[in-house]
Amino acid sequence: MLFTALLFSCKKGSIETNYGPGLQVASDHVMAENAFSRVFNLFYRVVSDSGLVQTGSANIFAATCTYAEDPVISFTIDYGNVFRQCPDRIKRKGMITAVLDRSFGEQGAEARLSFTNFEFIDNPDDTVALSGENLIINLGITGTYPTFEHRVISNTLITNDTIDKQPVTYNSQRLIELRSGMETPQVFSDDLFVMTGEAAGSASNSVVFSSVVEDPLGNYPDCRWLRTGIISLSMPGLDIRTGYIHYLGQDTCLNRVKYLFNGNDFYEEL
């Protein structure tokens, strides 16, 4: 697993109730949500780098990045074949390729991201490999803020303990607003992306799920984890069919989330 500990604190409920399947779904969902929010952050960091566009190559966030315009606009984010330690203390290897239909600074620009042997390690024990396609669209200023759409299309997350677990399949559609940091495009520590939308997939225990963001998710690029927001889960194949994921780092970069099932609170440390 990507996570190191589960802490249980039940307020009520029958001792015979099996919360394990729902908790596994919630944990897998958090893993996927964190993984793809980081993909968005990394892509945004790279396409915002004016030096990379001018020179064609740069080292960004421990990756060797390249930019080309012929035959199409493309960016590569290459960590190589050996895990590299990144500034956010996550180790990565492999490559992300983004192919664009125009400069991403233009409204309506679309970027299609693909993964080549891309893996990351959140802690010394857990390796996660990503595959599939991501589509990121610049929607321009909608209302007050720069807005983007991030579609995670038929993606798979494979962990290093797949002997006992199935790969996680995950699809999502996120509307993302840049709520702060617009005035400093080359500085990412003051950015805040607020995310809403829906997701669906199959967890590592083969349970099919869907989800909706009930309270917008707070994605601070200088934090390894999502800090705020609430997601509601639907798992029609389980006895307990609904639940909630609550990110708890309201005022700090906190590596803790709460799951709520049938009136019972469960806490997980990431």
mmCIF file of C-alpha atoms in Angstrom:
data_model
loop_
_atom_site.group_PDB
_atom_site.id
_atom_site.type_symbol
_atom_site.label_atom_id
_atom_site.label_comp_id
_atom_site.label_asym_id
_atom_site.label_seq_id
_atom_site.Cartn_x
_atom_site.Cartn_y
_atom_site.Cartn_z
ATOM 1 C CA MET A 1 0.000 0.000 0.000
ATOM 2 C CA LEU A 2 0.940 3.610 -0.509
ATOM 3 C CA PHE A 3 -0.024 4.456 3.058
ATOM 4 C CA THR A 4 1.716 3.601 6.268
ATOM 5 C CA ALA A 5 -0.962 3.318 8.934
ATOM 6 C CA LEU A 6 -4.691 3.073 9.547
ATOM 7 C CA LEU A 7 -6.023 4.382 12.837
ATOM 8 C CA PHE A 8 -9.561 3.310 13.746
ATOM 9 C CA SER A 9 -11.917 5.244 15.997
ATOM 10 C CA CYS A 10 -15.468 3.910 15.846
ATOM 11 C CA LYS A 11 -18.179 5.934 17.508
ATOM 12 C CA LYS A 12 -20.945 3.409 16.973
ATOM 13 C CA GLY A 13 -21.951 0.420 14.914
ATOM 14 C CA SER A 14 -22.028 -3.314 15.154
ATOM 15 C CA ILE A 15 -18.817 -5.177 15.825
ATOM 16 C CA GLU A 16 -19.903 -7.565 13.068
ATOM 17 C CA THR A 17 -19.892 -4.843 10.440
ATOM 18 C CA ASN A 18 -17.007 -5.294 7.995
ATOM 19 C CA TYR A 19 -15.688 -1.850 7.076
ATOM 20 C CA GLY A 20 -12.570 -3.240 5.385
ATOM 21 C CA PRO A 21 -13.806 -3.244 1.763
ATOM 22 C CA GLY A 22 -15.060 0.340 1.961
ATOM 23 C CA LEU A 23 -11.893 1.506 3.681
ATOM 24 C CA GLN A 24 -9.818 -0.081 0.923
ATOM 25 C CA VAL A 25 -11.846 1.782 -1.694
ATOM 26 C CA ALA A 26 -11.336 5.055 0.186
ATOM 27 C CA SER A 27 -7.597 4.453 0.556
ATOM 28 C CA ASP A 28 -7.217 3.615 -3.138
ATOM 29 C CA HIS A 29 -9.207 6.711 -4.068
ATOM 30 C CA VAL A 30 -6.914 8.903 -1.971
ATOM 31 C CA MET A 31 -3.885 7.306 -3.628
ATOM 32 C CA ALA A 32 -5.274 8.042 -7.100
ATOM 33 C CA GLU A 33 -6.398 11.558 -6.228
ATOM 34 C CA ASN A 34 -2.975 12.426 -4.864
ATOM 35 C CA ALA A 35 -1.193 10.837 -7.832
ATOM 36 C CA PHE A 36 -3.092 12.721 -10.512
ATOM 37 C CA SER A 37 -3.187 16.050 -8.697
ATOM 38 C CA ARG A 38 0.628 15.797 -8.639
ATOM 39 C CA VAL A 39 0.639 15.020 -12.373
ATOM 40 C CA PHE A 40 -1.341 18.202 -12.962
ATOM 41 C CA ASN A 41 1.012 20.191 -10.709
ATOM 42 C CA LEU A 42 4.087 18.891 -12.502
ATOM 43 C CA PHE A 43 2.611 19.599 -15.938
ATOM 44 C CA TYR A 44 1.590 23.117 -14.905
ATOM 45 C CA ARG A 45 5.045 23.792 -13.470
ATOM 46 C CA VAL A 46 6.744 22.663 -16.682
ATOM 47 C CA VAL A 47 4.515 24.474 -19.206
ATOM 48 C CA SER A 48 4.793 27.665 -17.124
ATOM 49 C CA ASP A 49 8.602 27.657 -17.319
ATOM 50 C CA SER A 50 9.506 30.411 -19.797
ATOM 51 C CA GLY A 51 13.159 29.384 -19.812
ATOM 52 C CA LEU A 52 12.286 25.902 -21.051
ATOM 53 C CA VAL A 53 10.302 27.295 -23.990
ATOM 54 C CA GLN A 54 13.147 29.677 -24.897
ATOM 55 C CA THR A 55 16.017 27.183 -24.685
ATOM 56 C CA GLY A 56 14.305 23.876 -25.445
ATOM 57 C CA SER A 57 15.639 22.078 -22.372
ATOM 58 C CA ALA A 58 15.836 22.556 -18.618
ATOM 59 C CA ASN A 59 16.049 20.669 -15.349
ATOM 60 C CA ILE A 60 12.730 21.134 -13.560
ATOM 61 C CA PHE A 61 11.729 19.443 -10.323
ATOM 62 C CA ALA A 62 14.567 16.898 -10.726
ATOM 63 C CA ALA A 63 13.405 15.944 -14.242
ATOM 64 C CA THR A 64 15.169 16.504 -17.549
ATOM 65 C CA CYS A 65 12.577 18.436 -19.532
ATOM 66 C CA THR A 66 12.500 19.258 -23.245
ATOM 67 C CA TYR A 67 10.293 21.439 -25.419
ATOM 68 C CA ALA A 68 9.702 21.130 -29.167
ATOM 69 C CA GLU A 69 7.422 22.729 -31.754
ATOM 70 C CA ASP A 70 8.008 20.451 -34.752
ATOM 71 C CA PRO A 71 5.974 18.592 -35.873
ATOM 72 C CA VAL A 72 3.714 19.498 -32.928
ATOM 73 C CA ILE A 73 4.145 21.333 -29.640
ATOM 74 C CA SER A 74 5.363 18.832 -27.077
ATOM 75 C CA PHE A 75 6.937 18.653 -23.649
ATOM 76 C CA THR A 76 8.778 15.690 -22.153
ATOM 77 C CA ILE A 77 9.327 15.279 -18.420
ATOM 78 C CA ASP A 78 11.976 12.593 -18.090
ATOM 79 C CA TYR A 79 13.171 11.136 -14.787
ATOM 80 C CA GLY A 80 15.222 8.414 -16.447
ATOM 81 C CA ASN A 81 15.373 4.705 -15.652
ATOM 82 C CA VAL A 82 16.466 5.052 -12.017
ATOM 83 C CA PHE A 83 14.391 6.633 -9.266
ATOM 84 C CA ARG A 84 15.285 10.283 -8.644
ATOM 85 C CA GLN A 85 14.661 12.106 -5.387
ATOM 86 C CA CYS A 86 12.400 15.110 -6.061
ATOM 87 C CA PRO A 87 12.036 18.324 -4.037
ATOM 88 C CA ASP A 88 8.740 17.073 -2.565
ATOM 89 C CA ARG A 89 10.587 14.008 -1.162
ATOM 90 C CA ILE A 90 8.849 11.689 -3.622
ATOM 91 C CA LYS A 91 11.039 9.486 -5.822
ATOM 92 C CA ARG A 92 10.120 9.238 -9.509
ATOM 93 C CA LYS A 93 11.340 7.492 -12.632
ATOM 94 C CA GLY A 94 10.105 7.145 -16.206
ATOM 95 C CA MET A 95 8.664 9.801 -18.460
ATOM 96 C CA ILE A 96 5.559 11.917 -18.997
ATOM 97 C CA THR A 97 4.944 13.250 -22.513
ATOM 98 C CA ALA A 98 2.520 16.102 -23.216
ATOM 99 C CA VAL A 99 1.386 16.850 -26.791
ATOM 100 C CA LEU A 100 -0.421 20.172 -27.290
ATOM 101 C CA ASP A 101 -2.594 21.551 -30.062
ATOM 102 C CA ARG A 102 -1.365 25.117 -29.381
ATOM 103 C CA SER A 103 0.509 27.103 -26.743
ATOM 104 C CA PHE A 104 -0.964 26.207 -23.385
ATOM 105 C CA GLY A 105 -1.236 29.892 -22.507
ATOM 106 C CA GLU A 106 -4.053 30.238 -25.055
ATOM 107 C CA GLN A 107 -7.661 29.708 -24.054
ATOM 108 C CA GLY A 108 -8.927 26.391 -25.356
ATOM 109 C CA ALA A 109 -5.482 24.797 -25.562
ATOM 110 C CA GLU A 110 -5.495 21.038 -25.007
ATOM 111 C CA ALA A 111 -2.622 18.901 -23.752
ATOM 112 C CA ARG A 112 -2.682 15.106 -23.958
ATOM 113 C CA LEU A 113 -0.412 13.424 -21.428
ATOM 114 C CA SER A 114 0.873 9.871 -21.634
ATOM 115 C CA PHE A 115 3.167 7.842 -19.372
ATOM 116 C CA THR A 116 6.199 5.746 -20.285
ATOM 117 C CA ASN A 117 7.359 3.444 -17.464
ATOM 118 C CA PHE A 118 6.360 6.190 -15.045
ATOM 119 C CA GLU A 119 6.518 5.193 -11.369
ATOM 120 C CA PHE A 120 6.798 6.957 -8.039
ATOM 121 C CA ILE A 121 7.605 6.041 -4.431
ATOM 122 C CA ASP A 122 5.857 7.892 -1.625
ATOM 123 C CA ASN A 123 7.677 5.985 1.124
ATOM 124 C CA PRO A 124 10.419 3.314 1.163
ATOM 125 C CA ASP A 125 8.002 0.414 0.732
ATOM 126 C CA ASP A 126 5.397 1.394 -1.856
ATOM 127 C CA THR A 127 5.926 1.819 -5.586
ATOM 128 C CA VAL A 128 3.066 2.940 -7.811
ATOM 129 C CA ALA A 129 3.124 2.785 -11.625
ATOM 130 C CA LEU A 130 0.774 4.937 -13.726
ATOM 131 C CA SER A 131 -0.539 4.196 -17.208
ATOM 132 C CA GLY A 132 -3.277 5.686 -19.355
ATOM 133 C CA GLU A 133 -4.040 9.108 -20.764
ATOM 134 C CA ASN A 134 -4.679 12.504 -19.217
ATOM 135 C CA LEU A 135 -6.246 15.479 -20.976
ATOM 136 C CA ILE A 136 -5.671 18.972 -19.554
ATOM 137 C CA ILE A 137 -7.532 21.930 -21.086
ATOM 138 C CA ASN A 138 -6.994 25.642 -20.504
ATOM 139 C CA LEU A 139 -10.516 27.068 -20.168
ATOM 140 C CA GLY A 140 -9.267 30.620 -19.704
ATOM 141 C CA ILE A 141 -10.744 33.005 -17.144
ATOM 142 C CA THR A 142 -14.159 31.734 -16.105
ATOM 143 C CA GLY A 143 -15.707 34.220 -13.732
ATOM 144 C CA THR A 144 -12.758 35.435 -11.679
ATOM 145 C CA TYR A 145 -10.024 32.812 -11.867
ATOM 146 C CA PRO A 146 -7.898 30.988 -14.459
ATOM 147 C CA THR A 147 -9.648 27.647 -14.920
ATOM 148 C CA PHE A 148 -8.555 24.265 -16.249
ATOM 149 C CA GLU A 149 -10.182 20.921 -16.882
ATOM 150 C CA HIS A 150 -8.279 17.748 -16.039
ATOM 151 C CA ARG A 151 -9.634 14.468 -17.383
ATOM 152 C CA VAL A 152 -8.054 11.233 -16.216
ATOM 153 C CA ILE A 153 -9.034 8.758 -18.927
ATOM 154 C CA SER A 154 -8.895 4.976 -18.336
ATOM 155 C CA ASN A 155 -5.883 5.146 -16.056
ATOM 156 C CA THR A 156 -4.405 2.273 -14.082
ATOM 157 C CA LEU A 157 -2.412 2.423 -10.864
ATOM 158 C CA ILE A 158 -0.346 -0.681 -10.145
ATOM 159 C CA THR A 159 1.284 -1.045 -6.741
ATOM 160 C CA ASN A 160 4.102 -3.372 -5.779
ATOM 161 C CA ASP A 161 1.733 -5.607 -3.769
ATOM 162 C CA THR A 162 -0.410 -6.730 -6.713
ATOM 163 C CA ILE A 163 0.085 -10.390 -5.724
ATOM 164 C CA ASP A 164 -2.721 -9.880 -3.228
ATOM 165 C CA LYS A 165 -4.471 -6.938 -4.901
ATOM 166 C CA GLN A 166 -5.787 -5.975 -8.307
ATOM 167 C CA PRO A 167 -4.621 -2.856 -10.159
ATOM 168 C CA VAL A 168 -6.710 0.220 -9.408
ATOM 169 C CA THR A 169 -8.606 1.628 -12.390
ATOM 170 C CA TYR A 170 -9.513 5.294 -12.189
ATOM 171 C CA ASN A 171 -11.309 7.849 -14.340
ATOM 172 C CA SER A 172 -12.056 11.398 -13.254
ATOM 173 C CA GLN A 173 -13.046 14.814 -14.488
ATOM 174 C CA ARG A 174 -11.878 17.793 -12.453
ATOM 175 C CA LEU A 175 -12.610 21.476 -12.896
ATOM 176 C CA ILE A 176 -9.611 23.324 -11.464
ATOM 177 C CA GLU A 177 -9.448 27.004 -10.530
ATOM 178 C CA LEU A 178 -6.200 28.787 -9.714
ATOM 179 C CA ARG A 179 -7.365 30.753 -6.662
ATOM 180 C CA SER A 180 -4.010 32.275 -5.685
ATOM 181 C CA GLY A 181 -0.571 32.714 -7.206
ATOM 182 C CA MET A 182 -1.667 34.298 -10.510
ATOM 183 C CA GLU A 183 0.536 37.340 -9.934
ATOM 184 C CA THR A 184 3.705 35.212 -9.608
ATOM 185 C CA PRO A 185 3.614 32.708 -12.506
ATOM 186 C CA GLN A 186 7.178 31.483 -11.897
ATOM 187 C CA VAL A 187 6.609 30.935 -8.168
ATOM 188 C CA PHE A 188 4.568 27.885 -7.193
ATOM 189 C CA SER A 189 4.821 27.978 -3.416
ATOM 190 C CA ASP A 190 1.976 30.511 -3.231
ATOM 191 C CA ASP A 191 -0.358 28.663 -5.633
ATOM 192 C CA LEU A 192 -3.699 27.193 -4.649
ATOM 193 C CA PHE A 193 -5.737 25.067 -7.044
ATOM 194 C CA VAL A 194 -9.342 24.368 -6.049
ATOM 195 C CA MET A 195 -10.857 21.246 -7.612
ATOM 196 C CA THR A 196 -14.392 19.916 -8.117
ATOM 197 C CA GLY A 197 -15.868 17.095 -10.182
ATOM 198 C CA GLU A 198 -16.590 13.369 -10.332
ATOM 199 C CA ALA A 199 -14.643 10.107 -10.542
ATOM 200 C CA ALA A 200 -15.255 6.379 -10.982
ATOM 201 C CA GLY A 201 -13.306 3.159 -11.136
ATOM 202 C CA SER A 202 -12.466 -0.153 -9.533
ATOM 203 C CA ALA A 203 -10.420 -0.496 -6.333
ATOM 204 C CA SER A 204 -7.650 -2.986 -5.598
ATOM 205 C CA ASN A 205 -10.241 -5.320 -4.022
ATOM 206 C CA SER A 206 -12.260 -5.204 -7.294
ATOM 207 C CA VAL A 207 -15.030 -3.106 -5.706
ATOM 208 C CA VAL A 208 -16.581 -0.732 -8.240
ATOM 209 C CA PHE A 209 -17.031 2.833 -7.003
ATOM 210 C CA SER A 210 -17.995 6.335 -8.037
ATOM 211 C CA SER A 211 -17.416 9.618 -6.246
ATOM 212 C CA VAL A 212 -18.357 13.292 -6.206
ATOM 213 C CA VAL A 213 -16.464 16.217 -4.679
ATOM 214 C CA GLU A 214 -18.891 17.594 -2.092
ATOM 215 C CA ASP A 215 -16.595 20.308 -0.707
ATOM 216 C CA PRO A 216 -13.906 21.627 -3.107
ATOM 217 C CA LEU A 217 -10.485 20.005 -2.817
ATOM 218 C CA GLY A 218 -7.559 22.267 -1.932
ATOM 219 C CA ASN A 219 -4.435 21.429 -3.924
ATOM 220 C CA TYR A 220 -1.412 23.365 -2.644
ATOM 221 C CA PRO A 221 1.567 22.405 -4.873
ATOM 222 C CA ASP A 222 4.060 22.912 -2.024
ATOM 223 C CA CYS A 223 2.277 20.167 -0.008
ATOM 224 C CA ARG A 224 2.683 16.475 -0.804
ATOM 225 C CA TRP A 225 -0.982 15.811 -0.066
ATOM 226 C CA LEU A 226 -4.308 17.444 -0.765
ATOM 227 C CA ARG A 227 -5.061 19.641 2.215
ATOM 228 C CA THR A 228 -8.801 20.309 2.212
ATOM 229 C CA GLY A 229 -12.106 19.075 0.862
ATOM 230 C CA ILE A 230 -14.688 16.306 1.135
ATOM 231 C CA ILE A 231 -15.455 13.498 -1.336
ATOM 232 C CA SER A 232 -18.557 11.321 -1.169
ATOM 233 C CA LEU A 233 -18.162 7.677 -2.202
ATOM 234 C CA SER A 234 -20.743 5.315 -3.692
ATOM 235 C CA MET A 235 -20.039 1.551 -3.613
ATOM 236 C CA PRO A 236 -23.285 -0.180 -4.670
ATOM 237 C CA GLY A 237 -21.818 -3.677 -4.385
ATOM 238 C CA LEU A 238 -21.069 -3.419 -0.657
ATOM 239 C CA ASP A 239 -23.270 -3.728 2.434
ATOM 240 C CA ILE A 240 -22.229 -0.190 3.400
ATOM 241 C CA ARG A 241 -22.777 1.551 0.094
ATOM 242 C CA THR A 242 -21.760 5.116 0.870
ATOM 243 C CA GLY A 243 -19.000 6.930 2.708
ATOM 244 C CA TYR A 244 -16.924 10.101 2.830
ATOM 245 C CA ILE A 245 -13.288 11.095 2.484
ATOM 246 C CA HIS A 246 -12.379 14.207 4.461
ATOM 247 C CA TYR A 247 -8.987 15.896 4.002
ATOM 248 C CA LEU A 248 -7.991 17.407 7.346
ATOM 249 C CA GLY A 249 -5.099 19.801 6.650
ATOM 250 C CA GLN A 250 -7.142 22.989 6.734
ATOM 251 C CA ASP A 251 -4.371 25.205 8.127
ATOM 252 C CA THR A 252 -1.307 23.078 7.502
ATOM 253 C CA CYS A 253 0.183 20.401 5.242
ATOM 254 C CA LEU A 254 -1.215 17.486 7.254
ATOM 255 C CA ASN A 255 -0.680 13.873 6.156
ATOM 256 C CA ARG A 256 -3.962 12.662 7.605
ATOM 257 C CA VAL A 257 -7.415 11.959 6.163
ATOM 258 C CA LYS A 258 -10.664 10.861 7.778
ATOM 259 C CA TYR A 259 -13.074 8.314 6.355
ATOM 260 C CA LEU A 260 -16.689 8.292 7.510
ATOM 261 C CA PHE A 261 -18.762 5.122 7.107
ATOM 262 C CA ASN A 262 -22.120 4.501 8.744
ATOM 263 C CA GLY A 263 -21.461 7.167 11.399
ATOM 264 C CA ASN A 264 -17.996 5.825 12.261
ATOM 265 C CA ASP A 265 -14.756 7.771 11.843
ATOM 266 C CA PHE A 266 -11.597 6.085 10.551
ATOM 267 C CA TYR A 267 -8.273 7.935 10.215
ATOM 268 C CA GLU A 268 -5.393 7.192 7.874
ATOM 269 C CA GLU A 269 -1.870 8.575 7.882
ATOM 270 C CA LEU A 270 -0.411 8.995 4.414
#
